[in-house]
Amino acid sequence: MSLPHAILTALLEKPSSGLELARRFDRSIGYFWSASHQQIYRELGKLERGKLIRALPAEVPTRGRRKEYEVLPAGREELERWVDTPEDPKTARDPLPLRLRAAGVVGVRGLVSELRRHRDLHLSRLEEYRAFERRDYPDGPKNERERIQRLVLLGGIDVEAGWVSWLTRAIEELEEAR
Amino acid sequence: MSLPHAILTALLEKPSSGLELARRFDRSIGYFWSASHQQIYRELGKLERGKLIRALPAEVPTRGRRKEYEVLPAGREELERWVDTPEDPKTARDPLPLRLRAAGVVGVRGLVSELRRHRDLHLSRLEEYRAFERRDYPDGPKNERERIQRLVLLGGIDVEAGWVSWLTRAIEELEEAR
DNA sequence: AGGCTCATGTAAATAGTTACATGATTTT
DNA sequence: AAAATCATGTAACTATTTACATGAGCCT
């Protein structure tokens, strides 16, 4: 049950509309969570009905009109509760290593070029994250919150770097084997 | 749609019953995919109805009796097709970094001990995977299939090592900040 | 017979994805 | 006024998790 809490966090950092949230999920929050706008709107509705957030002043509440949300005290409490609730790590879930393993059984076929494609994608993401770090923390973090946000970003960087290095090795080994 | 393909791969590597599959998903396959026995039985049913696998001889097909499956040619073809189908990488999805980010907003509270707990869990998994490597490939991989299986295992090792190093850093920074 | 483990399954709830619908605002 | 873009939403489907049910076989 992480999506509502991801939204609460994002809204506490900065009150936003649904689409803005969706965009932030493609950037900063997105290092370790993603969500489509459909999911976000549905969840915003639930959170609002549960009195954890509320829509700001709302001139005329119609479809197609921007609607901004902020977190209510109950929402903040729920987030505090969640931060302190232990939860075991889940196994990673990624189809690519699985496909590689399948290739071990049915033959490698076109998979090497797919591995290269993925390496390039991860490499771009890595560069992007590194650029974020240079841009947002040129002199290191300024306070506790920034220190933590940067830690999470560094995690994203490590993960992407890990992919690049693993994929590079896999490609080498598979090519050498031919 | 990776679960059916994970099952096809596992069954091609070695025909098995549902529970055996569930156990193998906790080990070798499990570096990058996991599945509960409930999911597995349901999926085995679907694959059987779709003529991609079949139950072996089956003495008396009742509940509570072991039922072993093997892959049919159509299943192998489906797996070949899947291996060659491009699919973009999904963003990682992990609640822990998210919780850390939430802690940046509502306060760190008890999270540091949770980070330590996770580091220990990832460390055990790391040791376990390293032991697998020593046990299964003492003289390196013997053939193409083993080479690939080992590559996937090395990926799992990298991921776990990445977690341990990131968590260690996060714990240090958060403690130093107090 | 009672309890334990192995093994297969069903049901319901929750989460996530894909496809589509519709109104509001801005640009050409 | 048409087209593009911004913004919010619904519906249907697929996947995953959690809780429960039930039978078989073995051990005491």
Tab-separated table of C-alpha atoms (C1' of nucleotides) in Angstrom:
chain	number	residue	atom	x	y	z
A	1	MET	CA	0.000	0.000	0.000
A	2	SER	CA	2.558	2.559	-1.044
A	3	LEU	CA	0.833	4.662	-3.649
A	4	PRO	CA	-1.356	6.688	-1.255
A	5	HIS	CA	1.687	7.335	0.912
A	6	ALA	CA	3.789	8.360	-2.043
A	7	ILE	CA	1.057	10.846	-2.910
A	8	LEU	CA	0.821	12.155	0.638
A	9	THR	CA	4.587	12.693	0.689
A	10	ALA	CA	4.546	14.491	-2.634
A	11	LEU	CA	1.660	16.710	-1.556
A	12	LEU	CA	3.351	17.593	1.725
A	13	GLU	CA	6.461	18.578	-0.166
A	14	LYS	CA	4.283	20.742	-2.382
A	15	PRO	CA	0.493	20.944	-2.889
A	16	SER	CA	-0.268	19.984	-6.477
A	17	SER	CA	-2.908	18.952	-8.974
A	18	GLY	CA	-3.243	15.426	-10.303
A	19	LEU	CA	-1.335	16.021	-13.494
A	20	GLU	CA	1.472	17.798	-11.676
A	21	LEU	CA	1.756	14.766	-9.417
A	22	ALA	CA	1.878	12.455	-12.403
A	23	ARG	CA	4.762	14.502	-13.757
A	24	ARG	CA	6.638	14.534	-10.492
A	25	PHE	CA	6.266	10.754	-10.408
A	26	ASP	CA	8.208	10.700	-13.658
A	27	ARG	CA	11.017	12.623	-12.028
A	28	SER	CA	12.068	12.944	-8.403
A	29	ILE	CA	9.594	10.544	-6.791
A	30	GLY	CA	9.998	8.253	-9.749
A	31	TYR	CA	13.416	6.898	-8.808
A	32	PHE	CA	11.605	4.194	-6.892
A	33	TRP	CA	7.937	4.486	-7.710
A	34	SER	CA	5.880	5.249	-10.736
A	35	ALA	CA	2.186	5.767	-11.281
A	36	SER	CA	-0.016	6.609	-14.218
A	37	HIS	CA	-2.350	9.591	-14.088
A	38	GLN	CA	-5.295	7.202	-13.969
A	39	GLN	CA	-4.010	5.621	-10.801
A	40	ILE	CA	-3.284	9.009	-9.320
A	41	TYR	CA	-6.741	10.428	-9.930
A	42	ARG	CA	-8.376	7.339	-8.511
A	43	GLU	CA	-6.177	7.510	-5.425
A	44	LEU	CA	-6.725	11.244	-4.971
A	45	GLY	CA	-10.449	10.551	-4.943
A	46	LYS	CA	-10.043	7.906	-2.251
A	47	LEU	CA	-7.794	10.078	-0.119
A	48	GLU	CA	-10.238	12.954	-0.392
A	49	ARG	CA	-13.205	10.783	0.574
A	50	GLY	CA	-11.150	9.516	3.522
A	51	LYS	CA	-10.501	13.110	4.665
A	52	LEU	CA	-6.724	12.684	4.410
A	53	ILE	CA	-6.419	15.443	1.838
A	54	ARG	CA	-8.686	18.185	0.522
A	55	ALA	CA	-9.058	20.101	-2.682
A	56	LEU	CA	-7.997	23.722	-2.376
A	57	PRO	CA	-10.670	26.465	-2.620
A	58	ALA	CA	-11.966	25.112	-5.936
A	59	GLU	CA	-13.740	27.869	-7.852
A	60	VAL	CA	-16.028	25.836	-10.084
A	61	PRO	CA	-15.457	22.115	-9.677
A	62	THR	CA	-15.910	20.763	-13.173
A	63	ARG	CA	-14.181	18.297	-15.382
A	64	GLY	CA	-11.172	19.631	-17.216
A	65	ARG	CA	-10.486	22.255	-14.560
A	66	ARG	CA	-7.305	22.123	-12.542
A	67	LYS	CA	-7.839	20.942	-8.992
A	68	GLU	CA	-5.133	21.389	-6.389
A	69	TYR	CA	-4.864	19.267	-3.258
A	70	GLU	CA	-3.282	19.704	0.156
A	71	VAL	CA	-2.744	17.265	3.016
A	72	LEU	CA	-4.952	17.413	6.108
A	73	PRO	CA	-3.648	16.630	9.624
A	74	ALA	CA	-5.126	13.137	9.437
A	75	GLY	CA	-3.122	12.539	6.264
A	76	ARG	CA	0.085	13.600	7.931
A	77	GLU	CA	-0.620	11.273	10.847
A	78	GLU	CA	-1.275	8.393	8.487
A	79	LEU	CA	2.062	9.050	6.810
A	80	GLU	CA	3.858	9.142	10.169
A	81	ARG	CA	2.268	5.832	11.049
A	82	TRP	CA	3.382	4.315	7.749
A	83	VAL	CA	6.968	5.517	8.091
A	84	ASP	CA	7.165	3.619	11.380
A	85	THR	CA	5.507	0.420	10.167
A	86	PRO	CA	8.040	-2.353	9.464
A	87	GLU	CA	7.699	-4.006	6.082
A	88	ASP	CA	9.915	-6.718	4.641
A	89	PRO	CA	11.757	-6.168	1.391
A	90	LYS	CA	10.102	-7.767	-1.607
A	91	THR	CA	12.091	-9.684	-4.163
A	92	ALA	CA	12.965	-7.587	-7.128
A	93	ARG	CA	10.717	-8.235	-10.091
A	94	ASP	CA	12.224	-7.645	-13.466
A	95	PRO	CA	11.394	-9.440	-16.695
A	96	LEU	CA	14.739	-8.859	-18.415
A	97	PRO	CA	16.924	-11.225	-16.363
A	98	LEU	CA	14.038	-13.667	-16.617
A	99	ARG	CA	14.121	-13.386	-20.391
A	100	LEU	CA	17.830	-13.965	-20.309
A	101	ARG	CA	17.291	-17.117	-18.295
A	102	ALA	CA	14.659	-18.262	-20.793
A	103	ALA	CA	17.192	-17.584	-23.538
A	104	GLY	CA	19.485	-20.026	-21.779
A	105	VAL	CA	16.884	-22.696	-22.533
A	106	VAL	CA	15.458	-21.806	-25.946
A	107	GLY	CA	18.536	-20.106	-27.368
A	108	VAL	CA	19.827	-16.556	-27.231
A	109	ARG	CA	18.276	-15.467	-30.546
A	110	GLY	CA	17.894	-11.674	-30.812
A	111	LEU	CA	18.304	-10.999	-27.122
A	112	VAL	CA	21.762	-9.428	-27.264
A	113	SER	CA	20.522	-6.395	-29.162
A	114	GLU	CA	17.706	-6.083	-26.634
A	115	LEU	CA	20.291	-6.111	-23.845
A	116	ARG	CA	22.170	-3.346	-25.642
A	117	ARG	CA	19.008	-1.327	-25.983
A	118	HIS	CA	18.318	-1.664	-22.264
A	119	ARG	CA	21.880	-0.738	-21.383
A	120	ASP	CA	21.497	2.448	-23.412
A	121	LEU	CA	18.203	3.295	-21.750
A	122	HIS	CA	19.659	2.765	-18.278
A	123	LEU	CA	22.698	4.780	-19.252
A	124	SER	CA	20.543	7.759	-20.258
A	125	ARG	CA	18.643	7.520	-17.035
A	126	LEU	CA	21.919	7.386	-15.149
A	127	GLU	CA	23.160	10.546	-16.857
A	128	GLU	CA	19.862	12.234	-16.145
A	129	TYR	CA	20.002	11.398	-12.450
A	130	ARG	CA	23.606	12.544	-12.229
A	131	ALA	CA	22.565	15.820	-13.823
A	132	PHE	CA	19.817	16.166	-11.200
A	133	GLU	CA	22.386	15.737	-8.507
A	134	ARG	CA	24.698	18.389	-9.931
A	135	ARG	CA	21.791	20.745	-10.498
A	136	ASP	CA	19.965	20.319	-7.191
A	137	TYR	CA	22.811	19.902	-4.729
A	138	PRO	CA	25.755	21.849	-6.161
A	139	ASP	CA	27.092	22.517	-2.649
A	140	GLY	CA	25.701	19.420	-0.957
A	141	PRO	CA	22.364	19.291	0.842
A	142	LYS	CA	21.324	22.389	2.781
A	143	ASN	CA	19.155	20.735	5.438
A	144	GLU	CA	17.801	17.445	6.738
A	145	ARG	CA	15.117	17.168	4.082
A	146	GLU	CA	17.537	17.823	1.232
A	147	ARG	CA	20.039	15.430	2.716
A	148	ILE	CA	17.407	12.703	2.628
A	149	GLN	CA	16.076	13.554	-0.824
A	150	ARG	CA	19.650	13.387	-2.069
A	151	LEU	CA	20.174	10.016	-0.412
A	152	VAL	CA	17.191	8.658	-2.303
A	153	LEU	CA	18.535	10.125	-5.533
A	154	LEU	CA	21.913	8.497	-4.866
A	155	GLY	CA	20.050	5.217	-4.482
A	156	GLY	CA	18.519	5.717	-7.901
A	157	ILE	CA	21.962	6.454	-9.317
A	158	ASP	CA	23.393	3.283	-7.777
A	159	VAL	CA	20.595	1.168	-9.192
A	160	GLU	CA	21.022	2.544	-12.703
A	161	ALA	CA	24.795	2.220	-12.542
A	162	GLY	CA	24.312	-1.370	-11.391
A	163	TRP	CA	22.162	-2.150	-14.411
A	164	VAL	CA	24.644	-0.601	-16.811
A	165	SER	CA	27.530	-2.562	-15.413
A	166	TRP	CA	25.626	-5.843	-15.301
A	167	LEU	CA	24.262	-5.448	-18.824
A	168	THR	CA	27.684	-4.536	-20.167
A	169	ARG	CA	29.108	-7.702	-18.703
A	170	ALA	CA	26.233	-9.841	-19.986
A	171	ILE	CA	26.624	-8.473	-23.507
A	172	GLU	CA	30.365	-9.118	-23.463
A	173	GLU	CA	29.993	-12.681	-22.258
A	174	LEU	CA	27.302	-13.521	-24.765
A	175	GLU	CA	29.238	-12.072	-27.673
A	176	GLU	CA	32.453	-13.770	-26.708
A	177	ALA	CA	30.598	-17.090	-26.587
A	178	ARG	CA	29.719	-17.031	-30.264
B	1	MET	CA	2.964	-10.929	-18.565
B	2	SER	CA	6.039	-12.616	-17.192
B	3	LEU	CA	4.716	-15.213	-14.788
B	4	PRO	CA	3.591	-17.760	-17.384
B	5	HIS	CA	6.945	-17.402	-19.124
B	6	ALA	CA	8.845	-17.795	-15.898
B	7	ILE	CA	6.916	-21.014	-15.332
B	8	LEU	CA	7.561	-22.259	-18.858
B	9	THR	CA	11.276	-21.610	-18.402
B	10	ALA	CA	11.352	-23.397	-15.064
B	11	LEU	CA	9.453	-26.381	-16.470
B	12	LEU	CA	11.759	-26.628	-19.478
B	13	GLU	CA	14.731	-26.645	-17.166
B	14	LYS	CA	13.050	-29.429	-15.216
B	15	PRO	CA	9.479	-30.800	-15.196
B	16	SER	CA	7.984	-30.182	-11.759
B	17	SER	CA	4.866	-30.076	-9.654
B	18	GLY	CA	3.261	-26.847	-8.468
B	19	LEU	CA	4.822	-26.878	-5.049
B	20	GLU	CA	8.266	-27.657	-6.418
B	21	LEU	CA	7.904	-24.666	-8.720
B	22	ALA	CA	6.918	-22.484	-5.782
B	23	ARG	CA	10.095	-23.574	-4.006
B	24	ARG	CA	12.293	-22.971	-7.005
B	25	PHE	CA	10.812	-19.491	-7.239
B	26	ASP	CA	12.188	-18.898	-3.768
B	27	ARG	CA	15.644	-19.818	-4.988
B	28	SER	CA	17.204	-19.742	-8.427
B	29	ILE	CA	14.333	-18.196	-10.406
B	30	GLY	CA	13.619	-15.954	-7.439
B	31	TYR	CA	16.559	-13.592	-7.975
B	32	PHE	CA	14.284	-11.530	-10.173
B	33	TRP	CA	10.816	-12.936	-9.838
B	34	SER	CA	8.709	-14.362	-7.085
B	35	ALA	CA	5.299	-15.994	-7.033
B	36	SER	CA	3.123	-17.538	-4.369
B	37	HIS	CA	1.844	-21.082	-4.754
B	38	GLN	CA	-1.659	-19.700	-5.319
B	39	GLN	CA	-0.499	-17.751	-8.329
B	40	ILE	CA	1.408	-20.736	-9.611
B	41	TYR	CA	-1.500	-23.187	-9.426
B	42	ARG	CA	-3.797	-20.742	-11.131
B	43	GLU	CA	-1.275	-20.126	-13.872
B	44	LEU	CA	-0.571	-23.842	-14.315
B	45	GLY	CA	-4.303	-24.315	-14.856
B	46	LYS	CA	-4.362	-21.627	-17.529
B	47	LEU	CA	-1.284	-22.970	-19.292
B	48	GLU	CA	-2.749	-26.474	-19.276
B	49	ARG	CA	-6.077	-25.309	-20.691
B	50	GLY	CA	-4.138	-23.398	-23.355
B	51	LYS	CA	-2.271	-26.598	-24.333
B	52	LEU	CA	1.119	-25.026	-23.576
B	53	ILE	CA	1.914	-27.604	-20.921
B	54	ARG	CA	0.441	-30.925	-19.868
B	55	ALA	CA	0.273	-32.930	-16.684
B	56	LEU	CA	2.428	-36.054	-16.765
B	57	PRO	CA	0.710	-39.498	-16.794
B	58	ALA	CA	-1.312	-38.645	-13.665
B	59	GLU	CA	-2.372	-41.820	-11.883
B	60	VAL	CA	-5.470	-40.622	-10.027
B	61	PRO	CA	-6.047	-36.925	-10.459
B	62	THR	CA	-7.395	-35.834	-7.069
B	63	ARG	CA	-6.786	-32.967	-4.753
B	64	GLY	CA	-3.788	-33.400	-2.499
B	65	ARG	CA	-1.999	-35.615	-5.032
B	66	ARG	CA	1.231	-34.468	-6.625
B	67	LYS	CA	0.820	-33.463	-10.247
B	68	GLU	CA	3.873	-33.023	-12.465
B	69	TYR	CA	3.891	-30.852	-15.583
B	70	GLU	CA	5.957	-30.713	-18.742
B	71	VAL	CA	6.092	-28.166	-21.557
B	72	LEU	CA	4.464	-28.948	-24.919
B	73	PRO	CA	5.921	-27.735	-28.246
B	74	ALA	CA	3.413	-24.859	-28.337
B	75	GLY	CA	4.719	-23.731	-24.941
B	76	ARG	CA	8.280	-23.730	-26.138
B	77	GLU	CA	7.282	-21.692	-29.188
B	78	GLU	CA	5.486	-19.194	-27.011
B	79	LEU	CA	8.611	-18.828	-24.890
B	80	GLU	CA	10.774	-18.296	-27.974
B	81	ARG	CA	8.382	-15.627	-29.135
B	82	TRP	CA	8.531	-13.897	-25.757
B	83	VAL	CA	12.322	-13.919	-25.588
B	84	ASP	CA	12.370	-11.997	-28.857
B	85	THR	CA	9.671	-9.477	-27.950
B	86	PRO	CA	11.105	-6.070	-26.979
B	87	GLU	CA	9.840	-4.662	-23.714
B	88	ASP	CA	10.916	-1.439	-22.044
B	89	PRO	CA	12.390	-1.447	-18.557
B	90	LYS	CA	9.926	-0.511	-15.845
B	91	THR	CA	10.885	1.882	-13.100
B	92	ALA	CA	11.952	0.102	-9.978
B	93	ARG	CA	9.237	-0.024	-7.376
B	94	ASP	CA	10.396	-0.199	-3.806
B	95	PRO	CA	8.637	1.182	-0.765
B	96	LEU	CA	11.743	1.619	1.409
B	97	PRO	CA	13.340	4.565	-0.387
B	98	LEU	CA	9.854	6.001	-0.562
B	99	ARG	CA	9.503	5.688	3.182
B	100	LEU	CA	12.844	7.374	3.588
B	101	ARG	CA	11.648	10.246	1.472
B	102	ALA	CA	8.485	10.475	3.573
B	103	ALA	CA	10.721	10.556	6.637
B	104	GLY	CA	12.354	13.620	5.145
B	105	VAL	CA	8.996	15.352	5.496
B	106	VAL	CA	7.464	13.985	8.705
B	107	GLY	CA	10.705	13.275	10.565
B	108	VAL	CA	13.016	10.300	10.646
B	109	ARG	CA	11.449	8.693	13.750
B	110	GLY	CA	12.201	4.952	14.056
B	111	LEU	CA	13.291	4.526	10.460
B	112	VAL	CA	17.014	4.096	11.093
B	113	SER	CA	16.518	0.781	12.873
B	114	GLU	CA	14.300	-0.314	9.998
B	115	LEU	CA	17.095	0.568	7.583
B	116	ARG	CA	19.474	-1.537	9.662
B	117	ARG	CA	17.072	-4.439	9.618
B	118	HIS	CA	16.801	-4.250	5.841
B	119	ARG	CA	20.549	-4.020	5.464
B	120	ASP	CA	20.897	-7.211	7.488
B	121	LEU	CA	18.280	-8.997	5.414
B	122	HIS	CA	19.938	-7.968	2.159
B	123	LEU	CA	23.298	-8.979	3.580
B	124	SER	CA	22.044	-12.491	4.346
B	125	ARG	CA	20.594	-12.782	0.891
B	126	LEU	CA	23.886	-11.602	-0.546
B	127	GLU	CA	25.810	-14.277	1.383
B	128	GLU	CA	23.302	-16.876	0.272
B	129	TYR	CA	23.660	-15.964	-3.398
B	130	ARG	CA	27.436	-15.964	-3.110
B	131	ALA	CA	27.249	-19.418	-1.603
B	132	PHE	CA	25.097	-20.540	-4.552
B	133	GLU	CA	27.758	-19.289	-6.903
B	134	ARG	CA	30.566	-21.135	-5.124
B	135	ARG	CA	28.462	-24.276	-4.911
B	136	ASP	CA	27.037	-24.360	-8.433
B	137	TYR	CA	29.927	-23.042	-10.520
B	138	PRO	CA	33.100	-24.011	-8.658
B	139	ASP	CA	35.033	-24.177	-11.943
B	140	GLY	CA	33.021	-21.636	-13.869
B	141	PRO	CA	30.046	-22.473	-16.101
B	142	LYS	CA	30.286	-25.706	-18.101
B	143	ASN	CA	28.092	-24.736	-21.050
B	144	GLU	CA	25.969	-21.985	-22.590
B	145	ARG	CA	23.012	-22.593	-20.306
B	146	GLU	CA	25.114	-22.534	-17.157
B	147	ARG	CA	26.938	-19.460	-18.339
B	148	ILE	CA	23.618	-17.664	-18.642
B	149	GLN	CA	22.173	-18.951	-15.387
B	150	ARG	CA	25.305	-17.756	-13.684
B	151	LEU	CA	25.000	-14.334	-15.316
B	152	VAL	CA	21.523	-14.003	-13.865
B	153	LEU	CA	22.812	-15.037	-10.457
B	154	LEU	CA	25.586	-12.447	-10.712
B	155	GLY	CA	22.889	-9.889	-11.398
B	156	GLY	CA	21.151	-10.895	-8.207
B	157	ILE	CA	24.427	-10.578	-6.322
B	158	ASP	CA	25.007	-7.094	-7.731
B	159	VAL	CA	21.533	-5.968	-6.752
B	160	GLU	CA	21.894	-7.213	-3.185
B	161	ALA	CA	25.369	-5.748	-2.851
B	162	GLY	CA	23.965	-2.464	-4.119
B	163	TRP	CA	21.306	-2.447	-1.431
B	164	VAL	CA	23.801	-3.203	1.304
B	165	SER	CA	26.115	-0.420	0.255
B	166	TRP	CA	23.337	2.128	-0.160
B	167	LEU	CA	21.699	1.253	3.145
B	168	THR	CA	25.025	1.409	4.959
B	169	ARG	CA	25.601	4.875	3.621
B	170	ALA	CA	22.074	6.017	4.473
B	171	ILE	CA	22.391	4.754	8.037
B	172	GLU	CA	25.725	6.523	8.468
B	173	GLU	CA	24.445	9.827	7.157
B	174	LEU	CA	21.313	9.741	9.252
B	175	GLU	CA	23.206	8.902	12.419
B	176	GLU	CA	25.849	11.515	11.840
B	177	ALA	CA	23.103	14.094	11.390
B	178	ARG	CA	21.750	13.669	14.895
C	1	DA	C1'	-7.034	-41.565	16.478
C	2	DG	C1'	-4.587	-37.127	16.581
C	3	DG	C1'	-1.334	-34.047	14.858
C	4	DC	C1'	1.980	-32.677	11.385
C	5	DT	C1'	3.567	-31.841	6.764
C	6	DC	C1'	2.937	-32.110	1.847
C	7	DA	C1'	0.168	-30.727	-1.848
C	8	DT	C1'	-3.457	-28.610	-4.490
C	9	DG	C1'	-6.709	-25.535	-4.759
C	10	DT	C1'	-10.788	-21.398	-4.179
C	11	DA	C1'	-12.350	-16.684	-2.980
C	12	DA	C1'	-12.044	-12.069	-2.120
C	13	DA	C1'	-9.573	-7.924	-1.891
C	14	DT	C1'	-6.080	-4.784	-3.565
C	15	DA	C1'	-3.019	-2.885	-7.001
C	16	DG	C1'	-1.665	-1.765	-11.587
C	17	DT	C1'	-2.296	-1.337	-16.771
C	18	DT	C1'	-4.615	-0.246	-21.018
C	19	DA	C1'	-8.102	1.897	-23.583
C	20	DC	C1'	-11.158	5.282	-23.944
C	21	DA	C1'	-14.117	9.729	-22.920
C	22	DT	C1'	-14.689	14.539	-22.206
C	23	DG	C1'	-14.233	19.291	-20.943
C	24	DA	C1'	-11.089	23.605	-20.759
C	25	DT	C1'	-7.517	26.424	-22.546
C	26	DT	C1'	-4.161	27.884	-25.789
C	27	DT	C1'	-2.243	28.286	-30.410
C	28	DT	C1'	-2.578	28.832	-35.397
D	1	DA	C1'	-13.038	27.771	-36.164
D	2	DA	C1'	-9.952	23.977	-36.119
D	3	DA	C1'	-6.165	21.691	-33.915
D	4	DA	C1'	-3.227	20.873	-30.197
D	5	DT	C1'	-2.507	20.541	-25.465
D	6	DC	C1'	-3.795	20.542	-20.664
D	7	DA	C1'	-6.513	18.371	-17.320
D	8	DT	C1'	-9.650	15.211	-15.132
D	9	DG	C1'	-11.860	11.232	-15.164
D	10	DT	C1'	-14.362	6.048	-16.158
D	11	DA	C1'	-14.312	1.197	-17.402
D	12	DA	C1'	-12.486	-3.075	-18.194
D	13	DC	C1'	-8.926	-6.032	-17.720
D	14	DT	C1'	-4.828	-8.260	-15.677
D	15	DA	C1'	-1.798	-9.248	-11.871
D	16	DT	C1'	-0.751	-9.834	-7.083
D	17	DT	C1'	-1.695	-10.638	-2.198
D	18	DT	C1'	-4.111	-12.469	1.700
D	19	DA	C1'	-7.053	-15.608	3.857
D	20	DC	C1'	-9.095	-19.758	3.864
D	21	DA	C1'	-10.361	-24.876	2.487
D	22	DT	C1'	-9.395	-29.594	1.779
D	23	DG	C1'	-7.359	-33.955	0.830
D	24	DA	C1'	-3.194	-37.374	1.190
D	25	DG	C1'	0.351	-39.532	3.638
D	26	DC	C1'	3.325	-40.160	7.480
D	27	DC	C1'	4.554	-40.382	12.430
D	28	DT	C1'	3.415	-41.261	17.318
